[in-house]
């Protein structure tokens, strides 16, 4: 959850993904890896990873 109310809520509404406890470098690597998967949305893959799901499985679990 975002730690700052106004800006964090606005960012979430705009579609920003919060990386939880990932460092900035880890978040960048996750995004780079997700961007390299052909035929899949990087946003979908990152959301699945951050939710603790297998992002490459067919059903997202």
CSV table of N, CA, C and O in Angstrom, one decimal:
chain,number,residue,atom,x,y,z
A,1,UNK,N,0.8,-1.2,0.0
A,1,UNK,CA,0.0,0.0,0.0
A,1,UNK,C,0.9,1.2,0.0
A,1,UNK,O,1.9,1.3,0.6
A,2,UNK,N,0.4,2.3,-0.7
A,2,UNK,CA,1.2,3.5,-0.7
A,2,UNK,C,1.3,4.1,0.7
A,2,UNK,O,0.3,4.0,1.4
A,3,UNK,N,2.4,4.7,1.0
A,3,UNK,CA,2.6,5.3,2.3
A,3,UNK,C,2.1,6.8,2.3
A,3,UNK,O,2.0,7.4,3.4
A,4,UNK,N,1.9,7.4,1.2
A,4,UNK,CA,1.5,8.8,1.1
A,4,UNK,C,0.1,8.8,0.5
A,4,UNK,O,-0.1,8.2,-0.6
A,5,UNK,N,-0.8,9.5,1.1
A,5,UNK,CA,-2.2,9.4,0.7
A,5,UNK,C,-2.6,10.0,-0.6
A,5,UNK,O,-3.0,9.4,-1.5
A,6,UNK,N,-2.4,11.3,-0.8
A,6,UNK,CA,-2.9,12.0,-1.9
A,6,UNK,C,-2.2,11.5,-3.2
A,6,UNK,O,-2.9,11.1,-4.1
A,7,UNK,N,-0.9,11.6,-3.3
A,7,UNK,CA,-0.2,11.3,-4.5
A,7,UNK,C,-0.3,9.8,-4.8
A,7,UNK,O,-0.4,9.4,-6.0
A,8,UNK,N,-0.2,9.0,-3.8
A,8,UNK,CA,-0.2,7.5,-4.0
A,8,UNK,C,-1.5,7.1,-4.6
A,8,UNK,O,-1.6,6.3,-5.5
A,9,UNK,N,-2.6,7.6,-4.0
A,9,UNK,CA,-4.0,7.3,-4.5
A,9,UNK,C,-4.1,7.7,-6.0
A,9,UNK,O,-4.7,7.0,-6.8
A,10,UNK,N,-3.6,8.9,-6.3
A,10,UNK,CA,-3.8,9.4,-7.7
A,10,UNK,C,-2.9,8.5,-8.6
A,10,UNK,O,-3.4,8.2,-9.7
A,11,UNK,N,-1.8,8.1,-8.2
A,11,UNK,CA,-0.9,7.3,-9.0
A,11,UNK,C,-1.6,5.9,-9.3
A,11,UNK,O,-1.6,5.4,-10.4
A,12,UNK,N,-2.2,5.4,-8.2
A,12,UNK,CA,-2.9,4.1,-8.4
A,12,UNK,C,-4.1,4.2,-9.3
A,12,UNK,O,-4.3,3.3,-10.2
A,13,UNK,N,-4.8,5.3,-9.2
A,13,UNK,CA,-6.0,5.5,-10.1
A,13,UNK,C,-5.5,5.6,-11.6
A,13,UNK,O,-6.2,5.2,-12.5
A,14,UNK,N,-4.3,6.2,-11.8
A,14,UNK,CA,-3.7,6.4,-13.1
A,14,UNK,C,-3.1,5.1,-13.7
A,14,UNK,O,-2.7,5.1,-14.8
A,15,UNK,N,-3.1,4.0,-12.8
A,15,UNK,CA,-2.6,2.7,-13.3
A,15,UNK,C,-1.2,2.4,-12.9
A,15,UNK,O,-0.7,1.4,-13.3
A,16,UNK,N,-0.6,3.1,-12.0
A,16,UNK,CA,0.7,2.8,-11.5
A,16,UNK,C,0.7,1.5,-10.7
A,16,UNK,O,-0.2,1.2,-10.0
A,17,UNK,N,1.8,0.8,-10.8
A,17,UNK,CA,2.0,-0.4,-10.0
A,17,UNK,C,3.0,-0.1,-8.9
A,17,UNK,O,4.1,0.4,-9.2
A,18,UNK,N,2.7,-0.4,-7.7
A,18,UNK,CA,3.6,-0.3,-6.6
A,18,UNK,C,4.4,-1.6,-6.4
A,18,UNK,O,3.8,-2.6,-6.3
A,19,UNK,N,5.7,-1.5,-6.3
A,19,UNK,CA,6.6,-2.6,-6.3
A,19,UNK,C,6.7,-3.3,-4.9
A,19,UNK,O,7.6,-4.2,-4.7
A,20,UNK,N,6.0,-2.8,-3.9
A,20,UNK,CA,6.0,-3.5,-2.6
A,20,UNK,C,7.4,-3.3,-2.0
A,20,UNK,O,8.0,-2.2,-1.9
A,21,UNK,N,8.0,-4.4,-1.7
A,21,UNK,CA,9.4,-4.4,-1.0
A,21,UNK,C,10.5,-4.5,-2.0
A,21,UNK,O,11.6,-4.7,-1.6
A,22,UNK,N,10.2,-4.5,-3.3
A,22,UNK,CA,11.3,-4.6,-4.3
A,22,UNK,C,12.1,-3.3,-4.3
A,22,UNK,O,11.6,-2.2,-4.1
A,23,UNK,N,13.4,-3.4,-4.4
A,23,UNK,CA,14.2,-2.2,-4.6
A,23,UNK,C,14.0,-1.6,-6.0
A,23,UNK,O,13.4,-2.3,-6.8
A,24,UNK,N,14.4,-0.4,-6.2
A,24,UNK,CA,14.2,0.2,-7.5
A,24,UNK,C,14.9,-0.7,-8.6
A,24,UNK,O,14.4,-0.9,-9.7
A,25,UNK,N,16.1,-1.2,-8.3
A,25,UNK,CA,16.8,-2.1,-9.3
A,25,UNK,C,16.0,-3.4,-9.5
A,25,UNK,O,16.0,-3.8,-10.7
A,26,UNK,N,15.5,-4.0,-8.5
A,26,UNK,CA,14.7,-5.2,-8.7
A,26,UNK,C,13.5,-4.9,-9.5
A,26,UNK,O,13.1,-5.7,-10.4
A,27,UNK,N,12.8,-3.8,-9.2
A,27,UNK,CA,11.6,-3.5,-10.0
A,27,UNK,C,11.9,-3.2,-11.5
A,27,UNK,O,11.2,-3.7,-12.4
A,28,UNK,N,13.1,-2.6,-11.7
A,28,UNK,CA,13.5,-2.4,-13.1
A,28,UNK,C,13.8,-3.7,-13.8
A,28,UNK,O,13.4,-3.9,-15.0
A,29,UNK,N,14.5,-4.6,-13.2
A,29,UNK,CA,14.8,-5.9,-13.7
A,29,UNK,C,13.5,-6.7,-14.0
A,29,UNK,O,13.3,-7.3,-15.0
A,30,UNK,N,12.5,-6.6,-13.1
A,30,UNK,CA,11.3,-7.3,-13.3
A,30,UNK,C,10.5,-6.7,-14.5
A,30,UNK,O,10.0,-7.5,-15.3
A,31,UNK,N,10.5,-5.4,-14.6
A,31,UNK,CA,9.9,-4.8,-15.8
A,31,UNK,C,10.6,-5.2,-17.1
A,31,UNK,O,10.0,-5.5,-18.1
A,32,UNK,N,11.9,-5.2,-17.1
A,32,UNK,CA,12.7,-5.5,-18.2
A,32,UNK,C,12.4,-7.0,-18.7
A,32,UNK,O,12.2,-7.3,-19.8
A,33,UNK,N,12.4,-7.9,-17.7
A,33,UNK,CA,12.1,-9.3,-18.0
A,33,UNK,C,10.7,-9.5,-18.5
A,33,UNK,O,10.4,-10.2,-19.5
A,34,UNK,N,9.7,-8.8,-17.9
A,34,UNK,CA,8.3,-8.9,-18.4
A,34,UNK,C,8.2,-8.3,-19.8
A,34,UNK,O,7.4,-8.8,-20.6
A,35,UNK,N,8.9,-7.3,-20.1
A,35,UNK,CA,8.9,-6.6,-21.4
A,35,UNK,C,9.4,-7.5,-22.5
A,35,UNK,O,9.2,-7.4,-23.7
A,36,UNK,N,10.3,-8.5,-22.1
A,36,UNK,CA,10.9,-9.4,-23.1
A,36,UNK,C,10.1,-10.6,-23.5
A,36,UNK,O,10.5,-11.4,-24.3
A,37,UNK,N,8.9,-10.8,-22.8
A,37,UNK,CA,8.1,-12.0,-23.1
A,37,UNK,C,7.2,-11.6,-24.3
A,37,UNK,O,6.3,-10.7,-24.2
A,38,UNK,N,7.3,-12.3,-25.4
A,38,UNK,CA,6.5,-11.9,-26.6
A,38,UNK,C,5.1,-12.3,-26.4
A,38,UNK,O,4.8,-13.4,-25.8
A,39,UNK,N,4.2,-11.5,-26.9
A,39,UNK,CA,2.8,-11.8,-26.9
A,39,UNK,C,2.1,-11.6,-25.5
A,39,UNK,O,0.9,-12.0,-25.4
A,40,UNK,N,2.7,-11.1,-24.6
A,40,UNK,CA,2.1,-10.9,-23.2
A,40,UNK,C,2.3,-9.5,-22.8
A,40,UNK,O,3.3,-8.8,-23.1
A,41,UNK,N,1.3,-8.9,-22.1
A,41,UNK,CA,1.4,-7.6,-21.6
A,41,UNK,C,2.4,-7.5,-20.4
A,41,UNK,O,2.2,-8.3,-19.5
A,42,UNK,N,3.4,-6.6,-20.5
A,42,UNK,CA,4.3,-6.5,-19.3
A,42,UNK,C,3.5,-6.1,-18.0
A,42,UNK,O,3.9,-6.6,-17.0
A,43,UNK,N,2.5,-5.3,-18.1
A,43,UNK,CA,1.7,-4.9,-17.0
A,43,UNK,C,1.1,-6.2,-16.4
A,43,UNK,O,1.1,-6.4,-15.1
A,44,UNK,N,0.5,-7.0,-17.2
A,44,UNK,CA,-0.2,-8.2,-16.7
A,44,UNK,C,0.8,-9.1,-16.0
A,44,UNK,O,0.6,-9.7,-14.9
A,45,UNK,N,2.0,-9.3,-16.6
A,45,UNK,CA,3.0,-10.2,-16.0
A,45,UNK,C,3.6,-9.6,-14.7
A,45,UNK,O,3.7,-10.4,-13.7
A,46,UNK,N,3.8,-8.3,-14.6
A,46,UNK,CA,4.3,-7.7,-13.4
A,46,UNK,C,3.2,-7.8,-12.3
A,46,UNK,O,3.5,-8.1,-11.1
A,47,UNK,N,2.0,-7.5,-12.6
A,47,UNK,CA,0.9,-7.6,-11.6
A,47,UNK,C,0.8,-9.1,-11.1
A,47,UNK,O,0.7,-9.2,-9.9
A,48,UNK,N,0.9,-10.1,-11.9
A,48,UNK,CA,0.9,-11.5,-11.5
A,48,UNK,C,2.1,-11.8,-10.5
A,48,UNK,O,1.9,-12.4,-9.5
A,49,UNK,N,3.3,-11.3,-10.9
A,49,UNK,CA,4.5,-11.6,-10.1
A,49,UNK,C,4.3,-10.9,-8.7
A,49,UNK,O,4.6,-11.6,-7.7
A,50,UNK,N,3.9,-9.7,-8.7
A,50,UNK,CA,3.7,-9.0,-7.4
A,50,UNK,C,2.6,-9.6,-6.6
A,50,UNK,O,2.6,-9.4,-5.3
A,51,UNK,N,1.6,-10.2,-7.2
A,51,UNK,CA,0.6,-10.9,-6.4
A,51,UNK,C,1.0,-12.3,-6.0
A,51,UNK,O,0.2,-13.0,-5.3
A,52,UNK,N,2.2,-12.7,-6.3
A,52,UNK,CA,2.7,-14.0,-5.8
A,52,UNK,C,2.2,-15.2,-6.7
A,52,UNK,O,2.2,-16.3,-6.3
A,53,UNK,N,1.8,-14.8,-7.9
A,53,UNK,CA,1.3,-15.9,-8.9
A,53,UNK,C,2.4,-16.1,-9.9
A,53,UNK,O,3.4,-15.3,-10.1
A,54,UNK,N,2.3,-17.3,-10.6
A,54,UNK,CA,3.2,-17.6,-11.7
A,54,UNK,C,2.8,-16.8,-12.9
A,54,UNK,O,1.8,-17.1,-13.5
A,55,UNK,N,3.6,-15.8,-13.3
A,55,UNK,CA,3.1,-14.9,-14.4
A,55,UNK,C,3.1,-15.6,-15.7
A,55,UNK,O,2.5,-15.2,-16.7
A,56,UNK,N,3.8,-16.7,-15.9
A,56,UNK,CA,3.9,-17.4,-17.2
A,56,UNK,C,2.9,-18.6,-17.3
A,56,UNK,O,2.8,-19.2,-18.4
A,57,UNK,N,2.2,-18.9,-16.2
A,57,UNK,CA,1.2,-19.9,-16.3
A,57,UNK,C,0.0,-19.4,-17.2
A,57,UNK,O,-0.3,-18.2,-17.2
A,58,UNK,N,-0.7,-20.3,-17.7
A,58,UNK,CA,-1.9,-20.0,-18.6
A,58,UNK,C,-3.0,-19.3,-17.8
A,58,UNK,O,-3.7,-18.4,-18.4
A,59,UNK,N,-3.3,-19.7,-16.6
A,59,UNK,CA,-4.4,-19.1,-15.9
A,59,UNK,C,-4.0,-18.1,-14.9
A,59,UNK,O,-4.9,-17.5,-14.2
A,60,UNK,N,-2.7,-17.7,-14.8
A,60,UNK,CA,-2.3,-16.6,-13.9
A,60,UNK,C,-2.2,-17.1,-12.4
A,60,UNK,O,-2.0,-16.2,-11.6
A,61,UNK,N,-2.2,-18.4,-12.2
A,61,UNK,CA,-2.0,-18.8,-10.8
A,61,UNK,C,-0.7,-19.6,-10.6
A,61,UNK,O,-0.1,-20.0,-11.5
